[in-house]
Coordinates of C-alpha atoms in Angstrom, one line a residue:
X8 CA -73.3 -75.3 32.6
X9 CA -70.6 -73.1 32.1
X10 CA -69.2 -72.9 29.0
X11 CA -67.6 -69.4 27.8
X12 CA -64.9 -70.7 26.1
X13 CA -62.0 -68.7 28.3
X14 CA -58.9 -69.7 27.9
X15 CA -57.6 -70.1 31.7
X16 CA -55.3 -72.0 33.6
X17 CA -56.1 -75.6 34.4
X18 CA -54.2 -76.8 37.2
X19 CA -52.4 -79.9 37.0
X20 CA -53.4 -80.8 40.6
X21 CA -57.1 -80.6 39.4
X22 CA -56.6 -82.6 35.9
X23 CA -54.9 -85.6 38.3
X24 CA -57.5 -85.5 41.0
X25 CA -60.4 -86.2 38.8
X26 CA -57.9 -88.2 36.5
X27 CA -58.8 -85.5 34.0
X28 CA -55.1 -85.3 32.6
X29 CA -56.6 -87.6 29.7
X30 CA -54.5 -89.8 27.4
X31 CA -53.5 -88.6 24.3
X32 CA -55.1 -88.8 20.4
X33 CA -54.7 -91.3 17.9
X34 CA -51.8 -91.5 15.3
X35 CA -53.6 -91.3 12.3
X36 CA -54.5 -88.2 10.6
X37 CA -58.3 -87.9 10.8
X38 CA -60.8 -89.2 8.2
X39 CA -61.5 -86.0 5.7
X40 CA -65.1 -87.1 4.9
X41 CA -67.6 -84.8 4.6
X42 CA -70.7 -84.4 7.2
X43 CA -73.1 -84.9 4.5
X44 CA -71.5 -88.5 3.1
X45 CA -73.5 -89.9 6.4
X46 CA -76.4 -89.8 4.4
X47 CA -77.8 -93.5 5.8
X48 CA -78.1 -93.7 9.4
X49 CA -77.2 -97.0 10.5
X50 CA -79.6 -99.4 11.9
X51 CA -79.2 -97.6 15.6
X52 CA -81.3 -95.3 15.0
X53 CA -84.1 -96.8 15.3
X54 CA -83.1 -97.2 19.0
X55 CA -82.4 -93.9 19.9
X56 CA -83.0 -92.7 23.4
X57 CA -86.1 -90.4 23.2
X58 CA -85.7 -88.2 26.6
X59 CA -83.3 -85.6 25.9
X60 CA -83.4 -84.7 29.6
X61 CA -80.3 -85.3 31.7
X62 CA -80.3 -86.4 35.8
X63 CA -77.7 -84.6 37.9
X64 CA -76.2 -86.8 40.9
X65 CA -75.3 -84.4 44.1
X66 CA -71.8 -84.3 45.7
X67 CA -69.9 -84.0 42.4
X68 CA -68.3 -81.8 39.8
X69 CA -67.8 -83.2 36.4
X70 CA -65.5 -82.5 33.8
X71 CA -65.5 -83.7 30.3
X72 CA -61.8 -84.0 29.1
X73 CA -61.0 -84.0 25.7
X74 CA -57.7 -84.9 23.7
X75 CA -57.3 -82.7 20.2
X76 CA -55.1 -84.0 17.4
X77 CA -54.9 -80.5 16.0
X78 CA -52.3 -79.9 14.3
X79 CA -50.8 -77.0 12.5
X80 CA -52.4 -77.2 9.1
X81 CA -56.0 -78.0 11.3
X82 CA -57.9 -75.1 12.5
X83 CA -59.2 -76.9 15.4
X84 CA -59.1 -80.8 15.2
X85 CA -60.8 -83.8 16.4
X86 CA -61.0 -85.0 20.3
X87 CA -60.2 -88.1 19.6
X88 CA -60.0 -88.5 23.2
X89 CA -63.1 -88.2 25.5
X90 CA -63.2 -88.7 29.2
X91 CA -65.8 -88.2 31.3
X92 CA -64.1 -87.2 35.0
X93 CA -66.3 -86.8 38.1
X94 CA -64.6 -85.8 41.5
X95 CA -67.2 -87.3 43.6
X96 CA -67.4 -86.2 47.1
X97 CA -70.4 -87.9 48.2
X98 CA -68.8 -91.3 47.8
X99 CA -64.8 -90.4 48.1
X100 CA -64.2 -91.6 44.5
X101 CA -62.7 -90.3 41.2
X102 CA -64.4 -91.6 38.5
X103 CA -63.5 -91.9 34.6
X104 CA -65.4 -93.0 32.0
X105 CA -63.9 -93.4 28.6
X106 CA -65.8 -92.7 25.6
X107 CA -64.3 -94.5 22.1
X108 CA -63.5 -91.9 20.2
X109 CA -65.4 -93.6 17.0
X110 CA -68.7 -94.1 19.3
X111 CA -72.1 -93.1 16.8
X112 CA -74.2 -90.7 18.0
X113 CA -76.7 -88.4 16.7
X114 CA -75.8 -84.5 15.6
X115 CA -77.9 -81.6 15.7
X116 CA -78.2 -82.1 12.2
X117 CA -79.9 -85.5 12.6
X118 CA -77.6 -87.3 10.8
X119 CA -75.3 -89.5 12.3
X120 CA -71.3 -89.1 12.9
X121 CA -68.6 -90.3 15.1
X122 CA -68.6 -88.1 18.1
X123 CA -64.7 -87.0 18.0
X124 CA -65.9 -84.7 15.1
X125 CA -68.0 -82.6 17.6
X126 CA -64.9 -80.7 18.2
X127 CA -64.3 -79.4 15.0
X128 CA -67.9 -78.9 13.7
X129 CA -69.2 -77.2 16.6
X130 CA -66.6 -76.7 19.5
X131 CA -66.1 -78.1 22.9
X132 CA -69.9 -77.0 23.8
X133 CA -71.2 -79.3 20.9
X134 CA -69.4 -81.9 21.9
X135 CA -70.4 -81.6 25.6
X136 CA -74.0 -81.3 24.6
X137 CA -73.8 -84.4 22.7
X138 CA -72.0 -86.4 25.8
X139 CA -74.5 -85.3 27.9
X140 CA -77.5 -86.6 25.7
X141 CA -75.5 -90.0 25.5
X142 CA -74.9 -90.5 29.3
X143 CA -77.7 -88.7 30.6
X144 CA -75.8 -86.5 33.3
X145 CA -74.7 -82.9 33.2
X146 CA -71.2 -81.8 32.1
X147 CA -69.9 -78.8 34.8
X148 CA -67.0 -78.2 32.9
X149 CA -64.5 -78.9 30.0
X150 CA -60.8 -79.0 29.4
X151 CA -58.9 -79.2 26.0
X152 CA -55.3 -81.2 26.1
X153 CA -53.1 -81.6 23.2
X154 CA -49.6 -83.0 22.5
X155 CA -47.1 -80.6 24.2
X156 CA -49.2 -79.7 27.3
X157 CA -49.4 -83.6 28.1
X158 CA -45.3 -83.7 27.2
X159 CA -44.4 -80.8 29.1
X160 CA -46.5 -81.6 32.2
X161 CA -45.4 -85.0 32.5
X162 CA -41.6 -83.8 32.1
X163 CA -42.3 -81.0 34.8
X164 CA -43.2 -83.3 37.4
X165 CA -40.4 -86.1 36.8
X166 CA -42.1 -88.9 34.5
X167 CA -44.1 -91.7 35.7
X168 CA -43.8 -95.2 36.4
X169 CA -46.5 -97.2 34.3
X170 CA -46.4 -101.2 33.3
X171 CA -45.9 -101.4 29.6
X172 CA -48.4 -104.1 28.9
X173 CA -46.3 -105.2 24.9
X174 CA -43.4 -103.6 22.7
X175 CA -45.4 -100.9 20.8
X176 CA -43.6 -99.7 17.7
X177 CA -45.2 -97.3 15.1
X178 CA -44.7 -94.2 12.7
X179 CA -47.6 -91.9 13.0
X180 CA -46.4 -89.5 10.2
X181 CA -45.9 -86.6 12.3
X182 CA -43.0 -84.1 12.0
X183 CA -43.3 -83.9 15.8
X184 CA -43.5 -86.9 17.8
X185 CA -43.5 -89.3 14.9
X186 CA -42.4 -92.2 16.8
X187 CA -43.8 -94.7 19.1
X188 CA -41.2 -96.9 20.4
X189 CA -41.3 -98.7 23.6
X190 CA -40.4 -101.9 25.6
X191 CA -42.8 -104.6 27.4
X192 CA -42.2 -104.1 31.2
X193 CA -42.3 -101.4 34.2
X194 CA -40.4 -98.1 33.1
X195 CA -40.2 -94.6 34.2
X196 CA -41.7 -93.0 31.1
X197 CA -39.9 -89.6 30.2
X198 CA -43.0 -87.2 28.7
X199 CA -43.0 -87.7 25.2
X200 CA -42.7 -91.5 26.2
X201 CA -45.9 -91.0 28.0
X202 CA -47.7 -89.6 24.9
X203 CA -46.6 -92.7 23.0
X204 CA -47.8 -94.7 25.5
X205 CA -51.7 -93.1 25.4
X206 CA -51.4 -92.8 21.5
X207 CA -50.5 -96.4 20.9
X208 CA -53.6 -98.3 19.0
X209 CA -52.2 -100.9 16.8
X210 CA -53.4 -103.9 18.8
X211 CA -56.2 -106.2 18.6
X212 CA -58.7 -104.3 20.2
X213 CA -57.5 -101.1 18.7
X214 CA -59.3 -97.7 20.4
X215 CA -60.7 -100.1 23.2
X216 CA -57.2 -101.1 24.1
X217 CA -56.2 -97.8 24.1
X218 CA -58.4 -96.5 26.7
X219 CA -57.6 -99.2 28.9
X220 CA -54.0 -98.0 28.5
X221 CA -55.2 -94.6 29.2
X222 CA -56.6 -95.4 32.0
X223 CA -53.6 -96.9 33.5
X224 CA -51.8 -93.4 32.4
X225 CA -54.4 -91.2 34.5
X226 CA -54.1 -93.6 37.8
X227 CA -50.1 -93.2 37.6
X228 CA -50.4 -89.4 36.9
X229 CA -52.8 -89.1 39.6
X230 CA -50.4 -90.8 42.1
X231 CA -47.4 -88.9 41.4
X232 CA -48.9 -85.7 41.0
X233 CA -50.3 -86.3 44.7
X234 CA -46.8 -87.6 46.1
X235 CA -45.8 -85.6 49.3
X236 CA -42.6 -84.6 47.3
X237 CA -44.6 -83.2 44.4
X238 CA -47.7 -81.5 46.0
X239 CA -45.6 -78.8 47.0
X240 CA -44.5 -77.9 43.4
X241 CA -48.2 -78.1 42.0
X242 CA -48.6 -74.1 42.0
X243 CA -45.4 -74.3 39.9
X244 CA -47.2 -77.1 37.7
X245 CA -50.2 -74.8 37.3
X246 CA -48.2 -71.7 36.3
X247 CA -46.7 -73.6 33.6
X248 CA -50.1 -75.3 32.3
X249 CA -52.3 -72.1 31.7
X250 CA -50.9 -71.4 28.4
X251 CA -51.4 -75.2 27.3
X252 CA -55.0 -76.0 28.1
X253 CA -58.3 -74.7 26.9
X254 CA -61.1 -74.8 29.8
X255 CA -64.2 -72.7 31.1
X256 CA -63.3 -73.0 34.3
X257 CA -62.4 -69.9 36.1
X258 CA -59.2 -69.4 38.6
X259 CA -61.6 -69.3 41.3
X260 CA -62.7 -72.6 40.6
X261 CA -59.3 -74.0 39.9
X262 CA -57.8 -72.4 42.9
X263 CA -60.6 -74.4 45.1
X264 CA -60.0 -77.8 43.4
X265 CA -55.9 -77.6 44.2
X266 CA -56.2 -76.6 47.7
X267 CA -58.6 -79.7 48.3
X268 CA -55.5 -81.8 46.8
X269 CA -54.3 -83.3 49.8
X270 CA -58.3 -84.7 50.4
X271 CA -58.1 -86.1 47.0
X272 CA -55.4 -88.4 47.7
X273 CA -57.9 -90.6 49.8
X274 CA -60.1 -90.8 46.9
X275 CA -60.6 -94.7 45.6
X276 CA -60.4 -94.2 41.6
X277 CA -62.6 -96.3 39.5
X278 CA -62.9 -96.4 35.8
X279 CA -64.4 -98.0 32.9
X280 CA -65.0 -97.5 29.0
X281 CA -68.6 -97.2 27.5
X282 CA -69.9 -100.4 26.3
X283 CA -70.4 -101.5 22.6
X284 CA -69.8 -103.4 19.7
X285 CA -67.6 -102.5 16.4
X286 CA -69.3 -101.6 12.9
X287 CA -67.1 -102.4 10.4
X288 CA -68.1 -100.4 7.0
X289 CA -70.7 -101.9 4.7
X290 CA -69.2 -101.7 1.0
X291 CA -72.8 -101.2 0.0
X292 CA -73.8 -98.6 1.9
X293 CA -72.5 -95.0 0.4
X294 CA -70.6 -93.2 3.4
X295 CA -70.8 -96.1 5.7
X296 CA -67.9 -95.9 8.2
X297 CA -66.0 -97.9 11.1
X298 CA -68.4 -96.8 14.3
X299 CA -68.5 -97.8 18.1
X300 CA -71.9 -98.6 18.4
X301 CA -73.5 -98.1 21.8
X302 CA -77.5 -99.0 22.9
X303 CA -78.4 -95.2 24.1
X304 CA -80.4 -96.8 27.0
X305 CA -77.6 -99.2 27.9
X306 CA -75.6 -96.0 27.3
X307 CA -77.7 -94.0 30.2
X308 CA -78.2 -97.3 32.3
X309 CA -74.0 -98.0 32.5
X310 CA -73.3 -94.0 33.0
X311 CA -75.8 -94.0 36.0
X312 CA -74.8 -97.0 37.8
X313 CA -71.1 -96.2 37.4
X314 CA -71.3 -92.6 38.6
X315 CA -73.7 -93.1 41.6
X316 CA -72.7 -96.3 42.6
X317 CA -69.4 -96.9 41.2
X318 CA -70.3 -100.0 39.2
X319 CA -68.3 -101.5 36.4
X320 CA -69.7 -103.0 33.7
X321 CA -69.2 -106.7 33.0
X322 CA -68.2 -106.6 29.5
X323 CA -67.0 -103.5 27.5
X324 CA -66.9 -105.5 23.8
X325 CA -70.1 -106.9 22.9
X326 CA -71.4 -108.9 20.0
X327 CA -74.0 -106.1 17.5
X328 CA -76.9 -108.1 18.3
X329 CA -76.0 -108.1 22.3
X330 CA -76.1 -104.1 21.6
X331 CA -78.9 -103.9 19.8
X332 CA -81.2 -105.9 21.8
X333 CA -79.9 -104.9 25.3
X334 CA -82.4 -104.5 27.7
X335 CA -82.1 -103.3 31.6
X336 CA -82.2 -105.9 34.3
X337 CA -85.7 -105.3 35.4
X338 CA -87.1 -105.8 31.7
X339 CA -85.0 -108.9 31.1
X340 CA -86.8 -110.5 34.5
X341 CA -89.9 -109.3 33.2
X342 CA -89.4 -111.3 30.0
X343 CA -88.3 -114.5 31.6
X344 CA -92.2 -115.7 33.0
X345 CA -93.6 -114.8 29.9
X346 CA -90.7 -116.7 28.1
X347 CA -91.3 -119.6 30.3
X348 CA -95.5 -119.5 30.0
X349 CA -94.7 -119.8 26.0
X350 CA -92.4 -122.4 26.0
X351 CA -95.1 -124.3 28.4

């Protein structure tokens, strides 16, 4: 995997093609807690996947898209949006897998943290490594996108048509882009309104609901970028984008992908979120935090089925017990005869 950290052009068509112009960060400031406070690993530590290897699926290129919440006073910021986007030529699909920002993973120090902290602690390289371990598939490239880039690029292509599922009102506390105010219904959103749409998380499902809106945003963005009237302007969009996004992709990589934009228009887009369960902080455990808890074996199973077969998991939000005891279908099938013989 190439990870040279060069600040190079990130062509808008490439971002649209894999769905990679991803949604944006959480409205609040990140929790300012030291890594050392995670001295107690939650129960999920007992079923961490033991196989550190990854399996490469052929005929595709995979990009990890990170939405950074970097603010002027922060040196790097957290990656509060993580999306694995695959341009799958074998199946003529664009596959988008969202990883909730609070997903609990083991860091190189052996302790458990939220995956969104990896960008601040170890840069995009560490974030890519943790995502690879989580889903069992290699990441070819990364792209880091911030507020201004999203706003500017959506405005540059004339806005987006999006269905807003509910009224959205919230004050983020930021000096810039500090207000979220959208009305329910189908609207043509400006860049700043699109940023509001993908940042909002104050509904019953929190970040899980937000990943669904982020995926809707990506589909709308792909459609807008690949419209016949927009395609001729993509070189201009790319020129504007190069200063705004951090990526390890070379200009040759981007030019190759941009040249294939008309082909990507025919690709089917599938999207989902990594299944798991909510973990609320236990006041009796020092340093315990809220997490999105995933079963590592399930994460790899779901990711492989999603990228290889386009199969979307039937349920994203699980009961914690279901997450802890998850088994692949073949293992569950093997248990049934034993269960029947025991009951008899």
